[in-house]
Structure formats: C-alpha cells, structure tokens
PDB file of C-alpha atoms and ligand atoms in Angstrom:
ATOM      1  CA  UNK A   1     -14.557 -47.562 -13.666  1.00 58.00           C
ATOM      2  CA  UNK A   2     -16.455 -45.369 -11.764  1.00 73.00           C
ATOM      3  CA  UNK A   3     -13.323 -44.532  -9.328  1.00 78.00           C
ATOM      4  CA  UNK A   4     -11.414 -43.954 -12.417  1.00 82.00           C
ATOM      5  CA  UNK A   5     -13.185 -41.112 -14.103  1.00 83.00           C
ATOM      6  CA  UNK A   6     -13.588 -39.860 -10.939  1.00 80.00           C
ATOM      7  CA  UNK A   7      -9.624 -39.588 -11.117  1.00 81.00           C
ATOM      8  CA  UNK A   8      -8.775 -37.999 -14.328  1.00 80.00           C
ATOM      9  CA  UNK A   9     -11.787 -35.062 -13.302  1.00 79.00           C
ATOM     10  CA  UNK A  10     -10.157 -34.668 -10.269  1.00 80.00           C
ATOM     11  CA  UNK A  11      -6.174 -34.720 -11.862  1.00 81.00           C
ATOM     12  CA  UNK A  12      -7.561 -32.719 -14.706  1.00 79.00           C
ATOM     13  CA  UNK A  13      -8.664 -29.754 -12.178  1.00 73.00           C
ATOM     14  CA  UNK A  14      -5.496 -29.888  -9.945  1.00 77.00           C
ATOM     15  CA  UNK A  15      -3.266 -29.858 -13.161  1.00 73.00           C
ATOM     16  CA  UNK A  16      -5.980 -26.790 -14.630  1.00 66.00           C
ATOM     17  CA  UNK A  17      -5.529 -24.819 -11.565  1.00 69.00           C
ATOM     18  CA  UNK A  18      -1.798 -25.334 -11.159  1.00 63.00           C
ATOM     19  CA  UNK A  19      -1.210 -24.014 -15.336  1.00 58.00           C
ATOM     20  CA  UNK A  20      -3.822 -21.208 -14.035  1.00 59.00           C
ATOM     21  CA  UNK A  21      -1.982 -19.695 -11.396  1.00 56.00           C
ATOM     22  CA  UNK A  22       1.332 -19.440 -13.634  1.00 52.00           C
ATOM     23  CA  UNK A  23      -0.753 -18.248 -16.306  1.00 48.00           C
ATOM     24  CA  UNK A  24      -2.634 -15.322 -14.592  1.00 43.00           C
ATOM     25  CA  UNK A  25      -0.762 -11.976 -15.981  1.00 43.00           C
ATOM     26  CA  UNK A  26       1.095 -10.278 -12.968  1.00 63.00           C
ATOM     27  CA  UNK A  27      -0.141  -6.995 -14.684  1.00 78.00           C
ATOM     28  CA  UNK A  28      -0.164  -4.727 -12.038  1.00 91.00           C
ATOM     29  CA  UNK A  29       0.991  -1.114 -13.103  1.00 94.00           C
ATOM     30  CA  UNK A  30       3.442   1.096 -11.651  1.00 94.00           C
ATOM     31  CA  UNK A  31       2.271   4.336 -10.544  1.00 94.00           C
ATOM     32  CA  UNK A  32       3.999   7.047 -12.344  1.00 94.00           C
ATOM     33  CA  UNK A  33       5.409  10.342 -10.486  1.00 96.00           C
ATOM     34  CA  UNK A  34       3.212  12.124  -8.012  1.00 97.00           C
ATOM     35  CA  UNK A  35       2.224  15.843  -8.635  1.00 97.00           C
ATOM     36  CA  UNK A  36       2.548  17.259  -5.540  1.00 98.00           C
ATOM     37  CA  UNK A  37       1.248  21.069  -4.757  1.00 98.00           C
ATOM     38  CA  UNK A  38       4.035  23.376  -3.303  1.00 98.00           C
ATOM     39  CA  UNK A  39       2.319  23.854   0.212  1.00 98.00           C
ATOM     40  CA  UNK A  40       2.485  20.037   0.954  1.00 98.00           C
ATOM     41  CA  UNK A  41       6.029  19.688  -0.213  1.00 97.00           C
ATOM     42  CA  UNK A  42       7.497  22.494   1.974  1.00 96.00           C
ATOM     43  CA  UNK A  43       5.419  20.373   5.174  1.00 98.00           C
ATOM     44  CA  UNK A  44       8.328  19.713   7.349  1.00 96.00           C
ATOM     45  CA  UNK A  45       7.641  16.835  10.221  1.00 98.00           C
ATOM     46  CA  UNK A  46       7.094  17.814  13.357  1.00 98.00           C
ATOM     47  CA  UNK A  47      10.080  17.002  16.308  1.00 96.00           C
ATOM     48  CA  UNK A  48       7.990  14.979  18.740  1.00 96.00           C
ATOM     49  CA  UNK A  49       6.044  12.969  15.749  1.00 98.00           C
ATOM     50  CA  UNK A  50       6.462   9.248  17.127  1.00 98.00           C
ATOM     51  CA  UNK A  51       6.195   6.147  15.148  1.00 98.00           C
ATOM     52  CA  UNK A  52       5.260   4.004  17.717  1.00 98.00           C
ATOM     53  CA  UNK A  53       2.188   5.775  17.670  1.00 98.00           C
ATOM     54  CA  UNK A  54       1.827   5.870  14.135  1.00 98.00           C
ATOM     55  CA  UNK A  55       2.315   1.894  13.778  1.00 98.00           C
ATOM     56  CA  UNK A  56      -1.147   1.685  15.520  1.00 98.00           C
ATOM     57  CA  UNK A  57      -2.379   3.700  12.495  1.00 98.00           C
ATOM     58  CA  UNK A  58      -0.324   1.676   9.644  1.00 98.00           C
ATOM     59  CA  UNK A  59      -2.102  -1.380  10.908  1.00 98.00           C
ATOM     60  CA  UNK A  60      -5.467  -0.293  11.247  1.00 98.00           C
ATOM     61  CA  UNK A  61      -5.741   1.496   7.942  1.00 98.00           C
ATOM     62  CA  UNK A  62      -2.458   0.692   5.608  1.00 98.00           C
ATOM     63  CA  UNK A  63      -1.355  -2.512   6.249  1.00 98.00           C
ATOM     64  CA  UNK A  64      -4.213  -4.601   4.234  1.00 98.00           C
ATOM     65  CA  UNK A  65      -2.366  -2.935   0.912  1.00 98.00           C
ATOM     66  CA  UNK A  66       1.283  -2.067   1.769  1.00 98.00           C
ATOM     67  CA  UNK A  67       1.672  -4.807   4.438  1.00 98.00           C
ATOM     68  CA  UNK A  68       3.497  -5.117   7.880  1.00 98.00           C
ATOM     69  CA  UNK A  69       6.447  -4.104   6.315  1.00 98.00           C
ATOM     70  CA  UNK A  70       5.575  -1.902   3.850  1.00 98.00           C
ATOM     71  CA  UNK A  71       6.231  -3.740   0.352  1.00 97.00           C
ATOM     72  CA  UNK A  72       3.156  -3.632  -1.152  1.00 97.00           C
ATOM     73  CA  UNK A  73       2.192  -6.916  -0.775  1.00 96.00           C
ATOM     74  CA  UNK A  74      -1.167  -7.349   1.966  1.00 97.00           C
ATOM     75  CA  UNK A  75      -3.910  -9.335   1.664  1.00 97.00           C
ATOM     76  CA  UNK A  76      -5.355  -6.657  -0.506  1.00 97.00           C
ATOM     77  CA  UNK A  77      -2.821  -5.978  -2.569  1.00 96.00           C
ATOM     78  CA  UNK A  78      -3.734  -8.751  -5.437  1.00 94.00           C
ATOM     79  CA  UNK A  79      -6.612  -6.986  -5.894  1.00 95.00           C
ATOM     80  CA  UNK A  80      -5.416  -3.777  -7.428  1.00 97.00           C
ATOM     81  CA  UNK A  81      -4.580  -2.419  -9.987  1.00 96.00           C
ATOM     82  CA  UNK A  82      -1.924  -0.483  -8.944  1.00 97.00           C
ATOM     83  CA  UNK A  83       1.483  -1.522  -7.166  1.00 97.00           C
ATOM     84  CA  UNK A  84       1.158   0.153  -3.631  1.00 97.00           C
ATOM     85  CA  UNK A  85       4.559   0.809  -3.677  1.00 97.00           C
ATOM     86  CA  UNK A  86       7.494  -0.175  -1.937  1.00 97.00           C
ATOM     87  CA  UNK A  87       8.523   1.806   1.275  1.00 98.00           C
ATOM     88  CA  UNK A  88      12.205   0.155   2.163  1.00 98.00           C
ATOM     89  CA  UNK A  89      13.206   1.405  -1.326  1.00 97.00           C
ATOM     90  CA  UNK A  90      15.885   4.688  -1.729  1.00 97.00           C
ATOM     91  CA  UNK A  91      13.495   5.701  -3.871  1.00 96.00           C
ATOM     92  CA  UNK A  92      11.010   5.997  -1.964  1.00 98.00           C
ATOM     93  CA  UNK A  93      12.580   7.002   1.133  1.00 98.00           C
ATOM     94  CA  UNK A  94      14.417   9.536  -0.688  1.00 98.00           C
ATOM     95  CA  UNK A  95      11.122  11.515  -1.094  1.00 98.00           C
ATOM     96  CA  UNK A  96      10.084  14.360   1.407  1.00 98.00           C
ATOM     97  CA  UNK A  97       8.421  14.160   4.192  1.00 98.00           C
ATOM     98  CA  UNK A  98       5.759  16.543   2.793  1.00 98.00           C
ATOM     99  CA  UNK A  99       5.500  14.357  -0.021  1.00 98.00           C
ATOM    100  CA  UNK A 100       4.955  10.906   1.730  1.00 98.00           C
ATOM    101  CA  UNK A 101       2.370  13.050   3.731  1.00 98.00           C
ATOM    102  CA  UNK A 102       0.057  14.221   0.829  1.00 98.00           C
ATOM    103  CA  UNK A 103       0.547  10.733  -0.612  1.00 98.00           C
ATOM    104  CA  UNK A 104      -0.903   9.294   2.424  1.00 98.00           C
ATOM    105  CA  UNK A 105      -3.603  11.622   3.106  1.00 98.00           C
ATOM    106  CA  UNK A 106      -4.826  13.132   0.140  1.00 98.00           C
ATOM    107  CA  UNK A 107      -3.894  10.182  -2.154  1.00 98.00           C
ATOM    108  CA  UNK A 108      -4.744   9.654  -6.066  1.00 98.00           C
ATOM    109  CA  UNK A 109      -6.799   6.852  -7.825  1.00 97.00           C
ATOM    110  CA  UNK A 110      -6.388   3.125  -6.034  1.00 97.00           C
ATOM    111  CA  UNK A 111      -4.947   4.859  -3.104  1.00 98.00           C
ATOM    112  CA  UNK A 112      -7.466   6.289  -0.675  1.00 98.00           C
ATOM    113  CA  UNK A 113      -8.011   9.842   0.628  1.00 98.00           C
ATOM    114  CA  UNK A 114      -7.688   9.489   4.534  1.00 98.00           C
ATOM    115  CA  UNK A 115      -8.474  13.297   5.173  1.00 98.00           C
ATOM    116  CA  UNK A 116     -11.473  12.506   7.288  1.00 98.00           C
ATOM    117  CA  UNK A 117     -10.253   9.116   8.380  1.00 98.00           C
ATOM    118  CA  UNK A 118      -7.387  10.297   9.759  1.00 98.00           C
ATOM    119  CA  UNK A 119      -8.104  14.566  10.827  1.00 98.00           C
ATOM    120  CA  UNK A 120      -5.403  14.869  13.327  1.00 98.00           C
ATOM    121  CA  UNK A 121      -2.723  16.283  12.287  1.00 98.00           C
ATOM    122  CA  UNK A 122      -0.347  14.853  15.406  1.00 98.00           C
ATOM    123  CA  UNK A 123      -1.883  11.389  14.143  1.00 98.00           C
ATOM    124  CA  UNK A 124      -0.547  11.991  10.663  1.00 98.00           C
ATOM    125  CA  UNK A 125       3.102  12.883  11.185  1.00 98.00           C
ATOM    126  CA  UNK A 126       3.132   9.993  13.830  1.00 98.00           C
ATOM    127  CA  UNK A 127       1.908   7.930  10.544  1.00 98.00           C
ATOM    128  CA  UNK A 128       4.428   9.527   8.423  1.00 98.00           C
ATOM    129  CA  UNK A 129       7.388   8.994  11.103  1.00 98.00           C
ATOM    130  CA  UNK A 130       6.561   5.378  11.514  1.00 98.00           C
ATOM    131  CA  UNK A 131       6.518   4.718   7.601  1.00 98.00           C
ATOM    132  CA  UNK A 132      10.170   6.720   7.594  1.00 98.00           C
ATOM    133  CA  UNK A 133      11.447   3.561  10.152  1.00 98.00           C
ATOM    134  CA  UNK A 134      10.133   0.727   7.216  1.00 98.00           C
ATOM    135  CA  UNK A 135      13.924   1.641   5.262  1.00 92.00           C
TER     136      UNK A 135
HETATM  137  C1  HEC B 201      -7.046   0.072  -0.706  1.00 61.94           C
HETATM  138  C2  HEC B 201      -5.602  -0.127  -0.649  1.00 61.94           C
HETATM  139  C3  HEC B 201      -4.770   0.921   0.057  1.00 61.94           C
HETATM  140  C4  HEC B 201      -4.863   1.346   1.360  1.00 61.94           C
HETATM  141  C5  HEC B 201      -5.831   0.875   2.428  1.00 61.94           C
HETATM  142  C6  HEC B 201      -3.802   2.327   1.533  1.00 61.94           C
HETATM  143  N1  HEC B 201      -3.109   2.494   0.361  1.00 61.94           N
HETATM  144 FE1  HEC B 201      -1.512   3.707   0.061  1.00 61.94          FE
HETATM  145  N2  HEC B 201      -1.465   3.210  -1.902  1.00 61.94           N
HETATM  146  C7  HEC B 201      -2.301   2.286  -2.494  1.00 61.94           C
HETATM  147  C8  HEC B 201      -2.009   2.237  -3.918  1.00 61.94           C
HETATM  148  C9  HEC B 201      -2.695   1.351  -4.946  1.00 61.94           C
HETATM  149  C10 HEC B 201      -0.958   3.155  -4.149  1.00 61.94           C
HETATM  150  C11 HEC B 201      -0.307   3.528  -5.493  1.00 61.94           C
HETATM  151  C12 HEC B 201      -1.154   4.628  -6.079  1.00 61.94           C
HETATM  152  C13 HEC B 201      -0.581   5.273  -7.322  1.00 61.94           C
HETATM  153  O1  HEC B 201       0.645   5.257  -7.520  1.00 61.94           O
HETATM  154  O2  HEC B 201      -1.370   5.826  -8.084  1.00 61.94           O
HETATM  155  C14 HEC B 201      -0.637   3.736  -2.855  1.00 61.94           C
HETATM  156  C15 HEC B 201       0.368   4.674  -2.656  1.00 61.94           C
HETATM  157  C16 HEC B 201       0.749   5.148  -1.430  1.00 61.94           C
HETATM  158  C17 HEC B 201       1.913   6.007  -1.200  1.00 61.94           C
HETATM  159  C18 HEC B 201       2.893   6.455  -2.288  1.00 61.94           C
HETATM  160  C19 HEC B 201       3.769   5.269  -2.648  1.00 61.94           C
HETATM  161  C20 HEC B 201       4.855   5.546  -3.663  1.00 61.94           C
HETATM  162  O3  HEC B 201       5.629   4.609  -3.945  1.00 61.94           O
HETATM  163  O4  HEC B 201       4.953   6.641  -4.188  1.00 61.94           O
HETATM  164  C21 HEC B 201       1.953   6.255   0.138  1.00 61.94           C
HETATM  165  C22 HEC B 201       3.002   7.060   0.891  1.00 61.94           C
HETATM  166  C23 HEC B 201       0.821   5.579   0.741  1.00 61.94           C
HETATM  167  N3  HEC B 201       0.118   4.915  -0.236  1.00 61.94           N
HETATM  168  C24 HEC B 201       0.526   5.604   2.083  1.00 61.94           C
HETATM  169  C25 HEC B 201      -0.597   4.994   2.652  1.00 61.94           C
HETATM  170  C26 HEC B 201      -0.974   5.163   4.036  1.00 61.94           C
HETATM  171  C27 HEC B 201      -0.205   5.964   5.066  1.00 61.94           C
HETATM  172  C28 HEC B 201      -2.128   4.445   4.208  1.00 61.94           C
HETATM  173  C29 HEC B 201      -2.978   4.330   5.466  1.00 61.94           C
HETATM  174  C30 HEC B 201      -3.377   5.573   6.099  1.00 61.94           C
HETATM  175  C31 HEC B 201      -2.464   3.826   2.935  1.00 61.94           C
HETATM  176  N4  HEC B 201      -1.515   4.195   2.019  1.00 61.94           N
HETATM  177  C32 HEC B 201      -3.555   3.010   2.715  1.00 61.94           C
HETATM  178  C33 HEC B 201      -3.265   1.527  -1.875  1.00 61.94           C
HETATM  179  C34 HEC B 201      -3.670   1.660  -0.562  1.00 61.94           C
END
C-alpha cells in the first residue's frame, strides 16, 4: 500500500513537470531597432582587426548569452528577457560594422555596457571581426 502511494506521488510529479515544461510561455521579446548615434555608425573596422583574437573575448564575456555560435541560445540566455539575437542571420550581418560595435560596447537594457570591461580599442574590433566570421 505503502509502495503504491508512493507511486502515484512520484508519477504525479514526473507527469506535473513534463505538462510544466510545455506549458512555460517562450515569451521572450524581440528587441526592436537600435538607435545608433552618427559617430559610431561611420566607425569603419580596422585592416589588421583579427578574430582569432577576438574569439578569446566572445568566450570570456559573450558566449554565456549569445553562445559558441552566436544564436542566442547560452546557458544564460533562458534567463532574459530579451532574445540576444541571432548573429548567422542576413539581418544581422547586414548591419555595419560601426553598428555591431556600439551594440557590443555601449549596449541598451539586458545587454551589457562593456566600455570598461573591454577599453581597448584593438580588443574591440578583434571582437567585432570575430562576430563578422559567425555568418
Ligand atoms: C547578460 C547577457 C549578455 C551578455 C553577457 C552579452 N550580451 Fe549582447 N545582448 C544581450 C541581449 C539580451 C541583447 C538584446 C538587447 C536588445 O535588443 O535590447 C544583446 C544584443 C547584442 C547585440 C545586438 C544584436 C542584434 O540582433 O541586434 C550585439 C552585437 C551584442 N549583443 C554583442 C555582445 C558582445 C560582443 C558581448 C560580449 C562582449 C555581449 N553581447 C555580451 C545579452 C548579452
């Protein structure tokens, strides 16, 4: 008897959790278009900016929201309330590389400001140049 109750908790809680996770709203919004000031638009990337270098950076500060590969989805990423975004888009990619750089450094709401984090300006468009080979 004992064995049995002990059952239908347990089957009760497995079948509980398993409606729960389809039930959860995937409500995560989509940021809307970026007001960027003319000065960072017009930022042009620098010839020697190298992504290999930048990865370093992606993975150390980016990669626990945008992932490895840039789609928005790290381990952080279920947590907010914004979409990160997803970098192998046209969309995206179609943006400037002025814009991706304000984006990434002086960032809006959910995403961090990484002014301080990240001061060097070689560090940056090394950043910027790696996220341009996530297409
Ligand atoms: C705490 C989580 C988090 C971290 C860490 C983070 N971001 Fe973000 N990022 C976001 C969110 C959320 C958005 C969407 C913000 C919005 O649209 O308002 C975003 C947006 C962006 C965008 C614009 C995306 C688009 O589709 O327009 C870029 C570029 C970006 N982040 C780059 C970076 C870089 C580079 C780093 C590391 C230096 C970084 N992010 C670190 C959460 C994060």
């Amino acid at each position: 008897m004992k064995t049995k109750s002990l059952f239908i908790v347990l089957a009760a809680f497995v079948l509980g959790s398993v409606i729960m996770s389809f039930a959860v709203p995937q409500d995560q919004k989509k940021g809307g278009p970026w007001n960027v000031p003319a000065e960072y638009k017009s930022k042009k990337m620098p010839a020697g900016a190298d992504a290999t270098q930048g990865k370093a950076l992606w993975s150390l500060h980016c990669k626990s929201c945008h992932g490895g590969a840039g789609l928005g989805d790290g381990p952080k990423a279920a947590n907010l309330k914004t979409f990160p975004g997803n970098f192998k888009s046209a969309e995206f990619q179609g943006q400037a590389d002025g814009v991706i750089y304000y984006q990434s450094f002086v960032g809006r709401e959910e995403m961090p400001n990484y002014e301080k984090k990240i001061p060097d300006d070689e560090d940056r468009w090394n950043l910027v140049a790696f996220i341009r080979t996530l297409k």
